[in-house]
Amino acid sequence: MKPKVTTFGSFMMDLVAYTPRRPESGETLRGESFAIALGGKGFNQAIAAGRAGAQSAMLGNLGTDGFGDDFMKAFGAEGVQASDIERSSELGTGVGHISVQTSDGDNSIIIIPQSNDLGTAAYIARHSKTIIESNILLLQLELPNDGNLAAAKLAKENNVTVVLTPAPVAPLTGWGGLVDVVVPNEGEAAALTGIEGDLEKQAEALSKQLGCKYVVITLGPKGAYVTDGERSEVIGAPKVSAVDTIGAGDTMCANLATRLASGDDIFAATK
């Protein structure tokens, strides 16, 4: 039987404009190209968990607009359980407005959460069964904190392993004792701990702050620093020619969760 990995997270329809430079105030600038892509950390992780071999389920909120339809079609095509997703006629699907300078790849992003803000504790109360029946619960910090904390508490009360991606960076007030595995990148680990350049001390601080045993700090092409509180190891990443790193961290976290749910220890799962 496939392990069940449930993701409670966000949806963002990314609207990407590629321009030679940013427009000045009041200026209309001709762009070079435009793209639309389904995103949001929650959506990315749910899709990746399914592709990694898990029975993947998604909890969250969409609008009743065309963008919401696009996300639901994607779940159908990927075989992700989406029956718990609620859709609002008042708040549209979340949108990310992204401007990319083609000269150097620099980008700026405006995020409009919209229906994502409906991911509250009340929503979790209506969909508790899906979390209780899971092996792993994946969480991020793009949704309202009360919803995330309610989901984490429910998971812990029912022996469901909680894996947290602490992004975007936000205070971790109230999270103590609710996380089993925390998976930040280098920048997030530094921002959350106030410690620069020392992976061991960052991991110790995060473990103490959250009361969790396992810390995995992703290092991009260098792999990941992994610790269980007693043993620590830097696990190298396969050498690849990266085409696009968007969503790479979400994909790694979902694969890690799937391997943990399948019985691997934290070191084998990270590999």
CSV table of C-alpha atoms in Angstrom, one decimal:
chain,number,residue,atom,x,y,z
A,1,MET,CA,0.0,0.0,0.0
A,2,LYS,CA,1.3,3.5,-0.8
A,3,PRO,CA,2.1,5.8,2.1
A,4,LYS,CA,-0.3,8.7,2.5
A,5,VAL,CA,1.2,12.2,2.4
A,6,THR,CA,-1.2,15.1,2.9
A,7,THR,CA,-0.2,18.7,2.1
A,8,PHE,CA,-2.0,21.6,3.6
A,9,GLY,CA,-0.8,24.6,1.6
A,10,SER,CA,-1.2,27.4,-0.9
A,11,PHE,CA,-2.1,27.8,-4.5
A,12,MET,CA,-0.6,30.6,-6.6
A,13,MET,CA,-1.2,31.1,-10.3
A,14,ASP,CA,2.1,32.7,-11.4
A,15,LEU,CA,1.7,35.4,-14.1
A,16,VAL,CA,5.2,36.0,-15.3
A,17,ALA,CA,6.3,39.0,-17.5
A,18,TYR,CA,9.8,38.9,-19.0
A,19,THR,CA,11.2,42.4,-19.7
A,20,PRO,CA,14.6,43.8,-20.6
A,21,ARG,CA,14.4,46.0,-17.5
A,22,ARG,CA,11.9,47.2,-14.9
A,23,PRO,CA,9.7,50.1,-16.0
A,24,GLU,CA,10.2,53.5,-14.3
A,25,SER,CA,7.3,55.1,-12.4
A,26,GLY,CA,4.5,56.0,-14.9
A,27,GLU,CA,6.2,54.3,-17.8
A,28,THR,CA,4.6,51.7,-20.1
A,29,LEU,CA,7.3,49.2,-21.2
A,30,ARG,CA,7.0,46.7,-24.0
A,31,GLY,CA,7.8,43.2,-22.6
A,32,GLU,CA,9.5,40.3,-24.4
A,33,SER,CA,7.3,37.4,-23.4
A,34,PHE,CA,4.7,36.1,-20.9
A,35,ALA,CA,4.0,32.8,-19.1
A,36,ILE,CA,1.4,31.4,-16.8
A,37,ALA,CA,2.3,28.6,-14.4
A,38,LEU,CA,0.6,26.8,-11.6
A,39,GLY,CA,2.4,27.2,-8.3
A,40,GLY,CA,2.4,27.8,-4.6
A,41,LYS,CA,4.5,25.8,-2.2
A,42,GLY,CA,1.5,23.6,-1.2
A,43,PHE,CA,0.5,22.8,-4.8
A,44,ASN,CA,4.2,22.0,-5.7
A,45,GLN,CA,4.6,19.7,-2.8
A,46,ALA,CA,1.4,17.8,-3.4
A,47,ILE,CA,2.2,17.2,-7.0
A,48,ALA,CA,5.8,16.1,-6.2
A,49,ALA,CA,4.6,13.7,-3.4
A,50,GLY,CA,2.3,12.0,-5.9
A,51,ARG,CA,5.1,11.7,-8.5
A,52,ALA,CA,7.4,10.3,-5.8
A,53,GLY,CA,5.0,7.4,-5.2
A,54,ALA,CA,2.9,8.5,-2.3
A,55,GLN,CA,-0.9,8.6,-2.1
A,56,SER,CA,-1.0,12.3,-2.2
A,57,ALA,CA,-3.8,14.5,-0.8
A,58,MET,CA,-4.2,18.3,-0.8
A,59,LEU,CA,-6.0,20.5,1.6
A,60,GLY,CA,-6.5,24.2,0.8
A,61,ASN,CA,-8.7,26.8,-0.8
A,62,LEU,CA,-9.3,28.0,-4.4
A,63,GLY,CA,-11.6,30.4,-6.1
A,64,THR,CA,-14.4,29.3,-8.4
A,65,ASP,CA,-12.6,31.2,-11.2
A,66,GLY,CA,-10.8,29.7,-14.2
A,67,PHE,CA,-7.5,29.6,-12.4
A,68,GLY,CA,-9.1,27.4,-9.8
A,69,ASP,CA,-10.4,25.1,-12.5
A,70,ASP,CA,-6.9,24.8,-13.9
A,71,PHE,CA,-5.6,23.6,-10.5
A,72,MET,CA,-8.3,21.1,-10.2
A,73,LYS,CA,-7.7,19.8,-13.7
A,74,ALA,CA,-4.0,19.4,-12.7
A,75,PHE,CA,-4.9,17.3,-9.7
A,76,GLY,CA,-7.1,15.1,-11.8
A,77,ALA,CA,-4.3,14.5,-14.3
A,78,GLU,CA,-1.8,13.7,-11.5
A,79,GLY,CA,-4.1,11.5,-9.4
A,80,VAL,CA,-3.9,13.8,-6.3
A,81,GLN,CA,-6.8,13.5,-3.9
A,82,ALA,CA,-8.5,17.0,-4.1
A,83,SER,CA,-11.9,16.3,-2.6
A,84,ASP,CA,-11.2,18.4,0.5
A,85,ILE,CA,-10.4,21.6,-1.4
A,86,GLU,CA,-13.0,24.3,-0.8
A,87,ARG,CA,-13.7,26.9,-3.5
A,88,SER,CA,-14.9,30.4,-2.8
A,89,SER,CA,-17.1,32.6,-5.1
A,90,GLU,CA,-16.1,35.7,-3.1
A,91,LEU,CA,-12.3,35.3,-3.1
A,92,GLY,CA,-10.4,34.4,-6.2
A,93,THR,CA,-7.5,31.9,-6.6
A,94,GLY,CA,-4.2,33.2,-5.3
A,95,VAL,CA,-2.0,35.0,-7.8
A,96,GLY,CA,1.7,35.8,-8.0
A,97,HIS,CA,2.6,38.7,-10.3
A,98,ILE,CA,6.2,38.2,-11.3
A,99,SER,CA,8.5,40.5,-13.4
A,100,VAL,CA,11.7,39.0,-14.6
A,101,GLN,CA,14.6,41.1,-16.1
A,102,THR,CA,15.9,39.1,-19.0
A,103,SER,CA,19.2,40.9,-18.9
A,104,ASP,CA,20.3,39.3,-15.6
A,105,GLY,CA,17.4,37.1,-14.4
A,106,ASP,CA,16.6,39.4,-11.5
A,107,ASN,CA,13.0,39.2,-10.5
A,108,SER,CA,10.4,41.0,-8.3
A,109,ILE,CA,7.2,39.3,-7.1
A,110,ILE,CA,3.8,40.6,-5.8
A,111,ILE,CA,1.7,37.9,-4.2
A,112,ILE,CA,-2.1,38.3,-3.7
A,113,PRO,CA,-3.2,35.4,-1.4
A,114,GLN,CA,-7.0,35.8,-2.0
A,115,SER,CA,-8.7,32.4,-1.2
A,116,ASN,CA,-5.5,31.1,0.4
A,117,ASP,CA,-6.5,33.3,3.4
A,118,LEU,CA,-9.4,30.9,4.1
A,119,GLY,CA,-7.0,28.2,5.2
A,120,THR,CA,-8.0,28.7,8.9
A,121,ALA,CA,-8.4,26.5,12.0
A,122,ALA,CA,-12.1,26.3,11.1
A,123,TYR,CA,-11.2,24.9,7.7
A,124,ILE,CA,-9.0,22.2,9.3
A,125,ALA,CA,-11.8,21.3,11.7
A,126,ARG,CA,-14.0,20.5,8.7
A,127,HIS,CA,-11.4,18.3,7.1
A,128,SER,CA,-9.7,16.6,10.0
A,129,LYS,CA,-10.3,13.1,8.8
A,130,THR,CA,-7.9,13.4,5.9
A,131,ILE,CA,-5.0,14.5,8.2
A,132,ILE,CA,-5.8,11.8,10.8
A,133,GLU,CA,-5.6,9.1,8.1
A,134,SER,CA,-2.2,10.3,6.8
A,135,ASN,CA,1.3,9.1,7.5
A,136,ILE,CA,2.9,12.5,6.9
A,137,LEU,CA,1.6,16.1,6.9
A,138,LEU,CA,3.5,18.6,4.9
A,139,LEU,CA,3.2,22.3,6.0
A,140,GLN,CA,4.6,25.6,4.9
A,141,LEU,CA,4.2,29.2,6.1
A,142,GLU,CA,2.1,30.7,3.2
A,143,LEU,CA,-1.2,30.2,5.0
A,144,PRO,CA,-2.8,31.8,8.1
A,145,ASN,CA,-0.9,30.7,11.2
A,146,ASP,CA,-4.0,29.6,13.1
A,147,GLY,CA,-4.8,27.1,10.3
A,148,ASN,CA,-1.2,25.8,10.2
A,149,LEU,CA,-1.1,25.4,14.0
A,150,ALA,CA,-4.4,23.6,14.1
A,151,ALA,CA,-3.3,21.2,11.4
A,152,ALA,CA,0.0,20.5,13.2
A,153,LYS,CA,-1.7,20.0,16.6
A,154,LEU,CA,-4.2,17.6,15.0
A,155,ALA,CA,-1.4,15.6,13.3
A,156,LYS,CA,0.6,15.3,16.5
A,157,GLU,CA,-2.5,14.2,18.5
A,158,ASN,CA,-2.9,11.4,16.0
A,159,ASN,CA,0.7,10.3,15.6
A,160,VAL,CA,1.0,11.8,12.1
A,161,THR,CA,4.6,13.0,11.3
A,162,VAL,CA,4.8,16.8,10.7
A,163,VAL,CA,7.3,18.1,8.1
A,164,LEU,CA,7.6,21.9,8.0
A,165,THR,CA,9.1,24.0,5.3
A,166,PRO,CA,9.5,27.3,7.2
A,167,ALA,CA,9.0,29.6,4.1
A,168,PRO,CA,8.3,32.3,3.6
A,169,VAL,CA,10.3,33.2,6.8
A,170,ALA,CA,8.0,34.2,9.7
A,171,PRO,CA,8.2,34.0,13.5
A,172,LEU,CA,7.7,30.4,14.7
A,173,THR,CA,5.7,31.5,17.7
A,174,GLY,CA,3.5,28.6,18.9
A,175,TRP,CA,5.2,25.9,16.9
A,176,GLY,CA,7.1,24.4,19.8
A,177,GLY,CA,6.5,20.7,20.0
A,178,LEU,CA,4.5,20.5,16.9
A,179,VAL,CA,7.1,19.7,14.3
A,180,ASP,CA,9.0,16.4,13.7
A,181,VAL,CA,11.2,17.5,10.7
A,182,VAL,CA,12.0,21.0,9.7
A,183,VAL,CA,13.4,21.7,6.2
A,184,PRO,CA,14.7,25.2,5.7
A,185,ASN,CA,17.2,26.3,3.0
A,186,GLU,CA,20.4,28.1,4.0
A,187,GLY,CA,18.9,31.6,3.9
A,188,GLU,CA,15.9,30.6,5.9
A,189,ALA,CA,18.0,28.8,8.5
A,190,ALA,CA,20.1,32.0,9.0
A,191,ALA,CA,17.1,34.3,9.2
A,192,LEU,CA,15.2,32.1,11.7
A,193,THR,CA,18.2,31.6,14.0
A,194,GLY,CA,20.2,34.8,13.5
A,195,ILE,CA,23.3,32.6,12.9
A,196,GLU,CA,25.3,33.0,9.8
A,197,GLY,CA,27.4,30.3,8.1
A,198,ASP,CA,27.4,27.6,10.9
A,199,LEU,CA,25.1,24.8,9.9
A,200,GLU,CA,25.6,22.8,13.1
A,201,LYS,CA,24.7,25.8,15.3
A,202,GLN,CA,21.7,26.7,13.1
A,203,ALA,CA,20.4,23.1,13.3
A,204,GLU,CA,20.9,23.1,17.1
A,205,ALA,CA,19.0,26.4,17.4
A,206,LEU,CA,16.1,25.2,15.2
A,207,SER,CA,15.8,21.9,17.0
A,208,LYS,CA,15.6,23.8,20.3
A,209,GLN,CA,13.2,26.4,19.0
A,210,LEU,CA,10.8,23.9,17.6
A,211,GLY,CA,11.4,20.9,19.9
A,212,CYS,CA,12.1,18.7,16.9
A,213,LYS,CA,14.7,16.0,16.5
A,214,TYR,CA,15.3,16.2,12.8
A,215,VAL,CA,16.7,19.1,10.9
A,216,VAL,CA,17.5,19.1,7.2
A,217,ILE,CA,19.1,22.3,5.8
A,218,THR,CA,19.1,22.3,2.0
A,219,LEU,CA,22.2,23.6,0.3
A,220,GLY,CA,21.3,23.8,-3.3
A,221,PRO,CA,23.8,22.1,-5.6
A,222,LYS,CA,25.8,21.1,-2.5
A,223,GLY,CA,23.1,18.8,-1.2
A,224,ALA,CA,21.8,19.0,2.4
A,225,TYR,CA,23.0,19.1,6.0
A,226,VAL,CA,21.1,16.5,8.0
A,227,THR,CA,21.1,15.8,11.7
A,228,ASP,CA,19.1,13.7,14.1
A,229,GLY,CA,20.6,15.4,17.2
A,230,GLU,CA,23.3,12.8,17.6
A,231,ARG,CA,24.6,12.2,14.1
A,232,SER,CA,25.2,14.9,11.5
A,233,GLU,CA,26.1,14.6,7.8
A,234,VAL,CA,26.3,16.6,4.6
A,235,ILE,CA,24.7,14.5,1.9
A,236,GLY,CA,25.7,15.6,-1.6
A,237,ALA,CA,23.3,16.2,-4.4
A,238,PRO,CA,23.5,14.5,-7.8
A,239,LYS,CA,25.4,16.6,-10.4
A,240,VAL,CA,22.9,17.9,-13.0
A,241,SER,CA,22.7,20.7,-15.4
A,242,ALA,CA,19.9,22.7,-13.9
A,243,VAL,CA,17.4,24.2,-16.3
A,244,ASP,CA,15.1,25.9,-13.7
A,245,THR,CA,15.3,25.8,-9.9
A,246,ILE,CA,11.8,27.1,-9.3
A,247,GLY,CA,10.1,24.6,-7.0
A,248,ALA,CA,13.2,22.5,-6.4
A,249,GLY,CA,13.0,22.9,-2.6
A,250,ASP,CA,9.4,21.9,-2.6
A,251,THR,CA,10.1,18.9,-4.7
A,252,MET,CA,13.0,17.8,-2.4
A,253,CYS,CA,10.8,18.2,0.7
A,254,ALA,CA,8.0,16.1,-0.8
A,255,ASN,CA,10.3,13.4,-1.9
A,256,LEU,CA,11.9,13.4,1.6
A,257,ALA,CA,8.4,13.0,3.2
A,258,THR,CA,7.5,10.2,0.9
A,259,ARG,CA,10.6,8.3,1.7
A,260,LEU,CA,10.1,8.8,5.4
A,261,ALA,CA,6.5,7.6,5.1
A,262,SER,CA,7.9,4.5,3.3
A,263,GLY,CA,10.1,3.6,6.3
A,264,ASP,CA,13.5,5.2,5.5
A,265,ASP,CA,15.4,6.9,8.3
A,266,ILE,CA,16.2,10.7,7.9
A,267,PHE,CA,19.6,10.1,6.3
A,268,ALA,CA,18.4,7.6,3.7
A,269,ALA,CA,15.3,9.6,3.0
A,270,THR,CA,17.4,12.7,2.3
A,271,LYS,CA,19.6,10.8,-0.2
